[in-house]
CSV table of C-alpha atoms (C1' of nucleotides) in Angstrom, one decimal:
chain,number,residue,atom,x,y,z
A,624,MET,CA,25.8,93.9,-16.6
A,625,SER,CA,25.2,93.4,-20.3
A,626,ALA,CA,21.9,92.3,-21.7
A,627,LYS,CA,23.5,88.9,-22.5
A,628,GLN,CA,24.7,88.4,-19.0
A,629,GLU,CA,21.3,89.5,-17.6
A,630,THR,CA,19.6,86.7,-19.6
A,631,LYS,CA,22.2,84.2,-18.4
A,632,SER,CA,21.8,85.3,-14.8
A,633,LEU,CA,18.0,85.1,-15.2
A,634,ILE,CA,18.3,81.5,-16.6
A,635,LEU,CA,20.5,80.6,-13.6
A,636,ASP,CA,17.9,82.1,-11.2
A,637,ILE,CA,15.1,80.1,-12.8
A,638,ALA,CA,17.1,76.9,-13.0
A,639,GLU,CA,18.2,77.1,-9.3
A,640,SER,CA,14.7,77.5,-8.0
A,641,ALA,CA,13.3,74.7,-10.2
A,642,VAL,CA,16.2,72.4,-9.3
A,643,LEU,CA,15.6,73.0,-5.6
A,644,ALA,CA,11.9,72.1,-6.1
A,645,LYS,CA,12.1,69.1,-8.4
A,646,GLY,CA,15.7,68.1,-8.9
A,647,PHE,CA,18.0,68.5,-11.9
A,648,GLU,CA,16.7,65.8,-14.2
A,649,ALA,CA,13.1,66.8,-13.8
A,650,THR,CA,13.9,70.4,-14.6
A,651,SER,CA,13.5,70.7,-18.4
A,652,ILE,CA,15.3,73.2,-20.7
A,653,GLU,CA,11.8,73.9,-22.2
A,654,GLU,CA,10.4,75.2,-18.8
A,655,ILE,CA,13.5,77.2,-18.1
A,656,ALA,CA,13.5,78.8,-21.5
A,657,ALA,CA,9.7,79.6,-21.2
A,658,ALA,CA,10.2,81.2,-17.9
A,659,ALA,CA,13.1,83.3,-19.2
A,660,GLU,CA,10.9,84.2,-22.2
A,661,ILE,CA,13.3,82.8,-24.8
A,662,SER,CA,13.1,79.7,-27.1
A,663,ARG,CA,14.6,76.4,-26.3
A,664,SER,CA,17.4,77.0,-28.9
A,665,GLY,CA,18.0,80.4,-27.3
A,666,PHE,CA,19.0,78.6,-24.1
A,667,PHE,CA,21.7,76.7,-26.1
A,668,TYR,CA,23.2,80.1,-27.1
A,669,HIS,CA,24.1,80.6,-23.4
A,670,PHE,CA,25.0,77.0,-22.4
A,671,LYS,CA,26.4,74.3,-24.7
A,672,ASP,CA,24.5,71.6,-22.9
A,673,LYS,CA,22.6,70.8,-19.7
A,674,ASN,CA,25.7,69.7,-17.8
A,675,GLU,CA,27.2,73.1,-18.4
A,676,LEU,CA,24.1,74.7,-16.8
A,677,ALA,CA,24.6,72.5,-13.7
A,678,ARG,CA,28.2,73.5,-13.4
A,679,ALA,CA,27.5,77.3,-13.8
A,680,MET,CA,24.6,77.0,-11.3
A,681,ILE,CA,26.7,75.3,-8.7
A,682,GLU,CA,29.7,77.6,-9.2
A,683,ARG,CA,27.5,80.7,-8.8
A,684,TYR,CA,25.8,79.2,-5.7
A,685,ILE,CA,29.2,78.5,-4.0
A,686,GLU,CA,30.4,82.1,-4.8
A,687,ASN,CA,27.3,83.6,-3.4
A,688,GLU,CA,27.5,81.5,-0.2
A,689,ASP,CA,31.2,82.4,0.2
A,690,LYS,CA,30.5,86.0,-0.1
A,691,LEU,CA,27.6,85.8,2.4
A,692,TYR,CA,29.9,84.1,5.0
A,693,ASN,CA,32.6,86.6,4.3
A,694,ASP,CA,30.3,89.6,4.8
A,695,LEU,CA,28.6,88.2,7.8
A,696,PHE,CA,31.6,87.1,9.8
A,697,ASP,CA,33.6,90.2,8.9
A,698,ARG,CA,30.7,92.3,10.2
A,699,ALA,CA,30.6,90.1,13.4
A,700,ARG,CA,34.3,90.7,13.9
A,701,GLN,CA,33.8,94.4,13.6
A,702,LEU,CA,31.2,94.2,16.4
A,703,HIS,CA,33.4,92.3,18.9
A,704,ASP,CA,37.2,92.0,19.2
A,705,ASP,CA,37.2,88.6,20.9
A,706,PRO,CA,37.1,85.8,18.3
A,707,LEU,CA,34.7,83.7,20.4
A,708,HIS,CA,32.2,86.5,20.8
A,709,ALA,CA,32.6,87.4,17.2
A,710,MET,CA,31.7,83.8,16.3
A,711,LEU,CA,28.6,83.9,18.6
A,712,ILE,CA,27.5,87.2,17.0
A,713,GLY,CA,28.1,85.8,13.5
A,714,LEU,CA,25.9,82.7,14.2
A,715,LYS,CA,23.2,84.9,15.6
A,716,LEU,CA,23.3,87.1,12.5
A,717,LEU,CA,23.2,84.0,10.3
A,718,ALA,CA,20.1,82.7,12.2
A,719,GLU,CA,18.4,86.1,11.8
A,720,LEU,CA,19.2,86.2,8.1
A,721,LEU,CA,17.7,82.8,7.6
A,722,ASP,CA,14.6,83.8,9.7
A,723,ASP,CA,14.1,86.9,7.5
A,724,MET,CA,13.5,84.8,4.4
A,725,PRO,CA,9.8,85.2,3.7
A,726,ASN,CA,8.9,81.6,2.6
A,727,GLY,CA,11.8,79.9,4.4
A,728,HIS,CA,15.1,79.2,2.8
A,729,PRO,CA,14.6,77.6,-0.6
A,730,GLY,CA,17.4,75.0,0.1
A,731,CYS,CA,21.0,74.3,-0.7
A,732,VAL,CA,22.1,73.6,-4.3
A,733,ILE,CA,25.0,71.5,-3.0
A,734,ALA,CA,22.7,69.2,-1.0
A,735,SER,CA,20.4,68.8,-4.0
A,736,THR,CA,23.1,68.0,-6.5
A,737,THR,CA,24.9,65.8,-4.0
A,738,TYR,CA,21.8,63.7,-3.7
A,739,GLN,CA,21.8,63.3,-7.5
A,740,ASP,CA,25.5,63.1,-8.1
A,741,ARG,CA,25.4,60.2,-10.6
A,742,LEU,CA,23.8,62.6,-13.1
A,743,PHE,CA,27.0,64.7,-13.2
A,744,ASP,CA,30.6,64.3,-14.2
A,745,ALA,CA,33.5,64.1,-11.8
A,746,GLY,CA,34.2,67.8,-12.2
A,747,VAL,CA,30.8,68.8,-10.7
A,748,ARG,CA,31.3,66.3,-7.8
A,749,GLU,CA,34.7,67.8,-7.2
A,750,LEU,CA,33.2,71.3,-7.1
A,751,ASN,CA,30.8,70.2,-4.4
A,752,ARG,CA,33.6,68.5,-2.5
A,753,GLN,CA,35.8,71.6,-2.6
A,754,ALA,CA,33.0,73.8,-1.4
A,755,ILE,CA,32.5,71.7,1.7
A,756,LEU,CA,36.2,71.5,2.3
A,757,GLY,CA,36.5,75.3,1.9
A,758,TRP,CA,33.9,75.8,4.6
A,759,ARG,CA,35.6,73.3,6.9
A,760,LYS,CA,38.8,75.2,6.5
A,761,ARG,CA,37.2,78.5,7.1
A,762,PHE,CA,35.4,77.5,10.3
A,763,ARG,CA,38.1,75.3,11.6
A,764,GLY,CA,40.5,78.3,11.4
A,765,MET,CA,38.1,80.4,13.3
A,766,PHE,CA,37.7,77.8,16.0
A,767,GLU,CA,41.4,77.4,16.3
A,768,GLU,CA,41.8,81.1,16.8
A,769,ILE,CA,39.1,81.0,19.5
A,770,ALA,CA,40.8,78.1,21.2
A,771,GLU,CA,43.9,80.2,21.7
A,772,ALA,CA,42.1,82.7,23.7
A,773,HIS,CA,39.7,80.3,25.4
A,774,PRO,CA,41.2,76.8,25.9
A,775,LEU,CA,38.8,74.0,25.0
A,776,ARG,CA,37.3,72.3,28.0
A,777,VAL,CA,36.9,68.9,26.3
A,778,GLU,CA,38.8,67.3,23.6
A,779,VAL,CA,37.1,67.5,20.2
A,780,ASN,CA,37.8,66.7,16.6
A,781,MET,CA,38.5,70.1,15.0
A,782,ASP,CA,37.8,69.1,11.4
A,783,ALA,CA,34.4,67.9,12.5
A,784,LEU,CA,33.9,71.0,14.5
A,785,GLY,CA,34.6,73.1,11.4
A,786,ASP,CA,32.2,70.9,9.4
A,787,MET,CA,29.5,71.4,12.0
A,788,VAL,CA,28.5,74.8,10.7
A,789,SER,CA,27.8,73.4,7.2
A,790,SER,CA,26.3,70.3,8.7
A,791,VAL,CA,23.8,72.2,10.9
A,792,VAL,CA,22.8,74.4,8.0
A,793,GLU,CA,22.3,71.4,5.7
A,794,GLY,CA,20.5,69.3,8.2
A,795,GLY,CA,18.3,72.2,9.3
A,796,LEU,CA,17.4,72.9,5.6
A,797,VAL,CA,16.3,69.3,5.1
A,798,LEU,CA,14.1,69.5,8.1
A,799,GLU,CA,12.8,73.0,7.3
A,800,ARG,CA,11.7,71.8,3.8
A,801,ALA,CA,10.2,68.5,5.1
A,802,LEU,CA,8.3,70.2,7.9
A,803,GLY,CA,7.3,73.4,6.1
A,804,GLU,CA,8.2,75.3,9.3
A,805,PRO,CA,10.1,78.4,8.5
A,806,ARG,CA,12.3,78.8,11.6
A,807,THR,CA,13.7,75.3,11.7
A,808,VAL,CA,17.2,76.1,10.4
A,809,SER,CA,17.7,79.1,12.6
A,810,SER,CA,16.7,77.1,15.7
A,811,GLN,CA,19.3,74.5,14.9
A,812,ILE,CA,21.9,77.3,14.4
A,813,MET,CA,21.0,78.6,17.9
A,814,HIS,CA,21.7,75.2,19.3
A,815,LEU,CA,25.0,75.1,17.6
A,816,ARG,CA,25.7,78.5,19.1
A,817,THR,CA,24.9,77.3,22.6
A,818,TYR,CA,27.2,74.3,22.0
A,819,ILE,CA,30.1,76.6,21.0
A,820,ARG,CA,29.5,78.7,24.1
A,821,LEU,CA,29.5,75.7,26.4
A,822,LEU,CA,32.6,74.2,24.6
A,823,PHE,CA,34.8,77.3,25.1
A,824,LEU,CA,33.3,79.0,28.1
A,825,GLY,CA,31.6,76.3,30.1
B,388,MET,CA,8.0,35.9,2.6
B,389,SER,CA,6.2,34.8,-0.6
B,390,ALA,CA,8.0,34.9,-3.9
B,391,LYS,CA,5.8,37.8,-4.9
B,392,GLN,CA,6.8,39.8,-1.8
B,393,GLU,CA,10.4,38.9,-2.4
B,394,THR,CA,10.3,40.5,-5.9
B,395,LYS,CA,8.5,43.5,-4.5
B,396,SER,CA,11.1,43.9,-1.8
B,397,LEU,CA,13.9,43.5,-4.4
B,398,ILE,CA,12.3,46.2,-6.5
B,399,LEU,CA,12.3,48.5,-3.5
B,400,ASP,CA,15.9,47.8,-2.7
B,401,ILE,CA,17.0,48.5,-6.2
B,402,ALA,CA,14.8,51.6,-6.4
B,403,GLU,CA,16.1,53.0,-3.1
B,404,SER,CA,19.8,52.8,-4.1
B,405,ALA,CA,19.1,54.2,-7.5
B,406,VAL,CA,17.1,57.1,-6.2
B,407,LEU,CA,19.8,57.9,-3.6
B,408,ALA,CA,22.4,58.0,-6.4
B,409,LYS,CA,20.4,59.9,-9.1
B,410,GLY,CA,17.1,61.1,-7.8
B,411,PHE,CA,13.6,59.8,-8.5
B,412,GLU,CA,12.9,61.2,-11.9
B,413,ALA,CA,16.2,60.0,-13.3
B,414,THR,CA,15.6,56.5,-12.1
B,415,SER,CA,13.7,54.7,-14.8
B,416,ILE,CA,11.3,51.8,-14.5
B,417,GLU,CA,13.3,50.1,-17.2
B,418,GLU,CA,16.5,50.0,-15.2
B,419,ILE,CA,14.8,48.9,-12.0
B,420,ALA,CA,13.0,46.1,-13.9
B,421,ALA,CA,16.3,45.0,-15.6
B,422,ALA,CA,18.1,44.9,-12.3
B,423,ALA,CA,15.3,42.8,-10.8
B,424,GLU,CA,15.4,40.6,-13.9
B,425,ILE,CA,11.8,41.1,-14.8
B,426,SER,CA,10.2,43.0,-17.7
B,427,ARG,CA,9.0,46.6,-17.6
B,428,SER,CA,5.4,45.4,-17.6
B,429,GLY,CA,6.3,42.9,-14.8
B,430,PHE,CA,7.0,46.0,-12.7
B,431,PHE,CA,3.5,47.3,-13.2
B,432,TYR,CA,2.1,44.0,-11.8
B,433,HIS,CA,3.6,45.1,-8.4
B,434,PHE,CA,3.0,48.9,-8.6
B,435,LYS,CA,0.2,50.6,-10.4
B,436,ASP,CA,2.4,53.6,-11.3
B,437,LYS,CA,5.7,55.3,-10.5
B,438,ASN,CA,4.2,57.4,-7.7
B,439,GLU,CA,3.1,54.3,-5.9
B,440,LEU,CA,6.7,53.1,-6.0
B,441,ALA,CA,7.8,56.3,-4.3
B,442,ARG,CA,5.2,56.0,-1.6
B,443,ALA,CA,6.1,52.4,-0.9
B,444,MET,CA,9.8,53.1,-0.9
B,445,ILE,CA,9.4,56.0,1.6
B,446,GLU,CA,7.0,54.1,3.9
B,447,ARG,CA,9.4,51.2,4.1
B,448,TYR,CA,12.4,53.5,4.7
B,449,ILE,CA,10.5,55.2,7.6
B,450,GLU,CA,9.5,51.9,9.1
B,451,ASN,CA,13.1,50.6,8.9
B,452,GLU,CA,14.5,53.8,10.6
B,453,ASP,CA,11.9,53.7,13.3
B,454,LYS,CA,12.8,50.1,14.0
B,455,LEU,CA,16.5,50.9,14.1
B,456,TYR,CA,16.0,53.7,16.6
B,457,ASN,CA,13.7,51.5,18.7
B,458,ASP,CA,16.2,48.7,18.9
B,459,LEU,CA,19.2,51.0,19.4
B,460,PHE,CA,17.8,53.1,22.2
B,461,ASP,CA,16.1,50.1,23.9
B,462,ARG,CA,19.5,48.4,24.0
B,463,ALA,CA,21.1,51.6,25.4
B,464,ARG,CA,18.5,51.8,28.1
B,465,GLN,CA,19.3,48.2,29.1
B,466,LEU,CA,22.9,49.2,29.4
B,467,HIS,CA,22.3,52.1,31.8
B,468,ASP,CA,19.5,53.0,34.1
B,469,ASP,CA,20.0,56.8,34.0
B,470,PRO,CA,18.2,58.3,30.9
B,471,LEU,CA,21.1,60.7,30.2
B,472,HIS,CA,23.7,58.0,30.1
B,473,ALA,CA,21.4,55.8,28.1
B,474,MET,CA,21.1,58.6,25.6
B,475,LEU,CA,24.9,59.1,25.5
B,476,ILE,CA,25.3,55.3,25.0
B,477,GLY,CA,22.6,55.3,22.3
B,478,LEU,CA,24.3,58.1,20.4
B,479,LYS,CA,27.6,56.2,20.6
B,480,LEU,CA,26.0,53.1,19.3
B,481,LEU,CA,24.5,55.1,16.5
B,482,ALA,CA,27.8,56.5,15.6
B,483,GLU,CA,29.4,53.1,15.6
B,484,LEU,CA,26.6,51.6,13.5
B,485,LEU,CA,27.2,54.3,10.9
B,486,ASP,CA,30.9,53.8,10.9
B,487,ASP,CA,30.5,50.1,10.3
B,488,MET,CA,28.9,50.7,6.9
B,489,PRO,CA,31.5,49.6,4.4
B,490,ASN,CA,31.1,52.3,1.7
B,491,GLY,CA,29.6,54.9,4.0
B,492,HIS,CA,25.9,55.4,4.5
B,493,PRO,CA,24.1,55.5,1.2
B,494,GLY,CA,22.0,58.5,2.2
B,495,CYS,CA,18.5,59.3,3.5
B,496,VAL,CA,15.4,58.7,1.3
B,497,ILE,CA,13.6,61.5,3.1
B,498,ALA,CA,16.3,64.1,2.3
B,499,SER,CA,16.4,62.9,-1.3
B,500,THR,CA,12.6,63.1,-1.8
B,501,THR,CA,12.3,66.3,0.1
B,502,TYR,CA,14.7,67.9,-2.3
B,503,GLN,CA,12.5,66.8,-5.1
B,504,ASP,CA,9.1,67.2,-3.5
B,505,ARG,CA,7.3,68.9,-6.4
B,506,LEU,CA,7.5,65.5,-8.2
B,507,PHE,CA,5.1,64.0,-5.6
B,508,ASP,CA,1.6,64.4,-4.4
B,509,ALA,CA,0.7,66.0,-1.1
B,510,GLY,CA,0.4,62.5,0.5
B,511,VAL,CA,4.0,61.8,0.0
B,512,ARG,CA,5.1,65.1,1.4
B,513,GLU,CA,2.9,64.5,4.4
B,514,LEU,CA,4.6,61.2,4.9
B,515,ASN,CA,8.0,62.9,5.1
B,516,ARG,CA,6.6,65.5,7.4
B,517,GLN,CA,5.1,63.0,9.8
B,518,ALA,CA,8.4,61.0,9.9
B,519,ILE,CA,10.4,64.1,11.0
B,520,LEU,CA,7.7,65.0,13.5
B,521,GLY,CA,7.7,61.5,14.8
B,522,TRP,CA,11.5,61.7,15.5
B,523,ARG,CA,11.1,65.1,17.0
B,524,LYS,CA,8.5,63.7,19.5
B,525,ARG,CA,10.6,60.6,20.2
B,526,PHE,CA,13.8,62.5,21.1
B,527,ARG,CA,12.1,65.4,22.7
B,528,GLY,CA,10.4,62.9,25.1
B,529,MET,CA,13.8,61.4,25.9
B,530,PHE,CA,15.3,64.8,26.5
B,531,GLU,CA,12.4,65.8,28.8
B,532,GLU,CA,12.9,62.6,30.8
B,533,ILE,CA,16.7,63.4,31.1
B,534,ALA,CA,15.9,67.0,32.2
B,535,GLU,CA,13.9,65.7,35.2
B,536,ALA,CA,17.0,63.9,36.5
B,537,HIS,CA,19.5,66.4,35.4
B,538,PRO,CA,18.1,70.0,35.3
B,539,LEU,CA,19.2,71.9,32.2
B,540,ARG,CA,21.9,74.5,32.8
B,541,VAL,CA,20.8,76.8,30.0
B,542,GLU,CA,17.4,77.5,28.5
B,543,VAL,CA,16.9,75.8,25.2
B,544,ASN,CA,14.1,75.2,22.7
B,545,MET,CA,13.0,71.6,23.4
B,546,ASP,CA,11.4,71.0,20.0
B,547,ALA,CA,14.6,72.1,18.3
B,548,LEU,CA,16.6,69.9,20.6
B,549,GLY,CA,14.5,66.9,19.6
B,550,ASP,CA,14.9,67.8,16.0
B,551,MET,CA,18.7,68.0,16.5
B,552,VAL,CA,19.2,64.3,16.2
B,553,SER,CA,17.5,64.1,12.8
B,554,SER,CA,19.2,67.3,11.8
B,555,VAL,CA,22.7,66.1,12.7
B,556,VAL,CA,22.2,62.9,10.8
B,557,GLU,CA,20.7,64.6,7.8
B,558,GLY,CA,23.5,67.3,7.7
B,559,GLY,CA,26.2,64.7,8.3
B,560,LEU,CA,24.9,62.5,5.5
B,561,VAL,CA,25.0,65.4,3.0
B,562,LEU,CA,28.6,66.2,4.0
B,563,GLU,CA,29.6,62.5,4.0
B,564,ARG,CA,28.3,62.1,0.4
B,565,ALA,CA,29.7,65.4,-0.8
B,566,LEU,CA,33.1,64.7,0.7
B,567,GLY,CA,33.3,61.0,0.1
B,568,GLU,CA,34.7,60.6,3.7
B,569,PRO,CA,33.1,57.7,5.4
B,570,ARG,CA,33.3,58.8,9.0
B,571,THR,CA,31.7,62.2,8.6
B,572,VAL,CA,28.2,61.5,10.0
B,573,SER,CA,29.6,59.7,13.0
B,574,SER,CA,31.9,62.6,13.8
B,575,GLN,CA,28.9,64.9,13.8
B,576,ILE,CA,27.0,62.6,16.0
B,577,MET,CA,29.9,62.6,18.5
B,578,HIS,CA,29.7,66.4,18.6
B,579,LEU,CA,26.0,66.2,19.3
B,580,ARG,CA,26.8,63.7,22.1
B,581,THR,CA,29.3,66.2,23.6
B,582,TYR,CA,26.7,68.9,23.4
B,583,ILE,CA,24.1,66.8,25.2
B,584,ARG,CA,26.7,66.0,27.9
B,585,LEU,CA,27.6,69.7,28.4
B,586,LEU,CA,24.0,70.7,28.4
B,587,PHE,CA,22.9,68.4,31.2
B,588,LEU,CA,26.1,67.8,33.1
B,589,GLY,CA,28.2,70.9,32.4
C,303,DT,C1',27.9,111.1,-42.7
C,304,DG,C1',27.1,106.9,-45.5
C,305,DT,C1',27.8,102.3,-46.4
C,306,DA,C1',29.5,97.6,-46.0
C,307,DC,C1',30.3,94.1,-43.2
C,308,DA,C1',30.6,91.5,-38.7
C,309,DT,C1',28.9,90.2,-34.5
C,310,DC,C1',25.2,89.4,-31.2
C,311,DA,C1',21.3,87.3,-29.3
C,312,DG,C1',18.6,84.9,-30.5
C,313,DT,C1',14.3,81.8,-33.7
C,314,DG,C1',11.8,77.7,-35.6
C,315,DA,C1',11.7,73.3,-37.4
C,316,DA,C1',13.4,68.9,-37.2
C,317,DC,C1',15.9,64.7,-35.3
C,318,DG,C1',16.1,60.3,-32.7
C,319,DC,C1',15.5,58.4,-28.4
C,320,DG,C1',13.8,56.9,-24.0
C,321,DC,C1',10.2,57.4,-21.0
C,322,DG,C1',5.7,55.8,-18.4
C,323,DT,C1',1.8,53.2,-19.3
C,324,DT,C1',-1.6,49.9,-21.4
C,325,DC,C1',-3.3,45.6,-23.0
C,326,DA,C1',-4.0,41.1,-24.7
C,327,DC,C1',-2.0,37.1,-23.7
C,328,DT,C1',0.6,32.9,-21.2
C,329,DG,C1',2.7,29.1,-18.7
C,330,DA,C1',3.2,27.5,-13.9
C,331,DT,C1',1.0,26.7,-9.7
C,332,DG,C1',-3.0,26.1,-6.4
C,333,DT,C1',-7.7,24.5,-5.4
C,334,DA,C1',-12.4,22.0,-5.6
C,335,DC,C1',-14.7,18.1,-6.4
D,189,DT,C1',-6.1,10.2,-8.0
D,190,DG,C1',-7.6,12.8,-12.1
D,191,DT,C1',-9.4,16.7,-14.1
D,192,DA,C1',-11.4,21.3,-14.7
D,193,DC,C1',-10.9,25.7,-13.6
D,194,DA,C1',-8.9,29.9,-11.2
D,195,DT,C1',-5.3,32.6,-9.8
D,196,DC,C1',-0.5,34.1,-9.9
D,197,DA,C1',3.4,36.4,-11.6
D,198,DG,C1',4.5,37.7,-15.0
D,199,DT,C1',5.7,38.7,-21.0
D,200,DG,C1',6.0,41.4,-25.4
D,201,DA,C1',4.5,44.6,-28.5
D,202,DA,C1',2.6,49.0,-29.1
D,203,DC,C1',1.2,53.9,-27.9
D,204,DG,C1',2.0,58.9,-27.7
D,205,DC,C1',4.7,62.3,-25.6
D,206,DG,C1',8.4,65.2,-24.1
D,207,DC,C1',13.1,65.3,-23.8
D,208,DG,C1',18.0,67.3,-25.2
D,209,DT,C1',20.3,68.7,-29.1
D,210,DT,C1',21.4,70.4,-33.9
D,211,DC,C1',21.2,73.5,-37.7
D,212,DA,C1',20.2,76.8,-41.1
D,213,DC,C1',18.7,81.1,-40.7
D,214,DT,C1',17.5,86.3,-39.1
D,215,DG,C1',16.8,91.0,-37.6
D,216,DA,C1',19.1,94.4,-34.6
D,217,DT,C1',23.1,96.5,-33.1
D,218,DG,C1',28.2,97.7,-33.5
D,219,DT,C1',32.4,98.8,-36.0
D,220,DA,C1',35.8,100.3,-39.9
D,221,DC,C1',36.7,103.2,-43.4
DNA sequence: TGTACATCAGTGAACGCGCGTTCACTGATGTAC
DNA sequence: TGTACATCAGTGAACGCGCGTTCACTGATGTAC
């Protein structure tokens, strides 16, 4: 990575953690620049305005999460041939990964920006929407594959079942932050895991 | 309600919907005052500063939610004697209530302020924490009562099960806002309902 | 290898604007006698 | 019932500050010949 891209990436790191702590509007370019050890005008060499920072930050967050899910469920699939057990292993790995974060998970950029969406243009809102829809599609596909091997014991809404993974993570993160209890998200994921097991195995 | 309290309540209504749309920092006293048809200094007759507005807004939100849960699960209990079926009815009523909101649920004040918690003092953060702990206690108690009549078929973390109601609502609201699909939260609640049924009845 | 020029990754000062908050004041309503 | 005073629910002007953004400029590094 070039020096330029390292600075840009540093700016995005700083911005992300500040936005998760205070929200986008309350995060000033001054404080980001200071933390990155450049001047305020140096910031504008990397981003033409604050909205472009938001877009870059969200795009990067979505890419990182996608990669995390890819790696994690690929690995789970290598550990077990059956799609249901691979899913159960994947959820356990996800719970462990979230537990291993020293100060708890810092929060989700999508949740934060969604709760401030009138600050952003339609492009940013569409980015968030597509991210959630992408995860719905990913997990819905996995659940459909599971249902072929293990017929569902009750009728359920498959889109909503696909959404459930994102929903449990988002809900768990809100509670984890509000409570200050580090293992909150992972406990919620373990309940989701129990639900999946009961749904397909009884 | 006195004219004074009506104005105060109007200010809180306006502030709540603005905060849910843009976040607290981006919501100016000027815009709140304008919408309430008073002057900026008129606002300060009702609240000594912006932080006091936040506290009042959050306190009122928690009281309203508590009352909603009280009414809803009291009514469910009147409809069925068995605590499990009362819970299942309560969750169905909750899902219907959320579906009946014309433009989708506007979002949760606790989630919004929790994702901006560095803006507020420790008192406000403690308020949010106690709200979540209160709901944990409420639902954990209900699940324990259910477990006496219907022994659990798998071992689960009861605190996390109590948290699940809040978590599903919070997660569903994030998705509902991000997607712009009105029935998202209620679908998640229906999955929670199926889980509860499977957990206690199989 | 030396030199001229271009590009890169910024700096520093200045801008106009909107923000939260204060303060002296005010007209309408309520209360005491 | 009339009047004096107090309280209520605000107003309007002013304040200092920090914000996002612009712009002319700069020293270090890269490239062409």
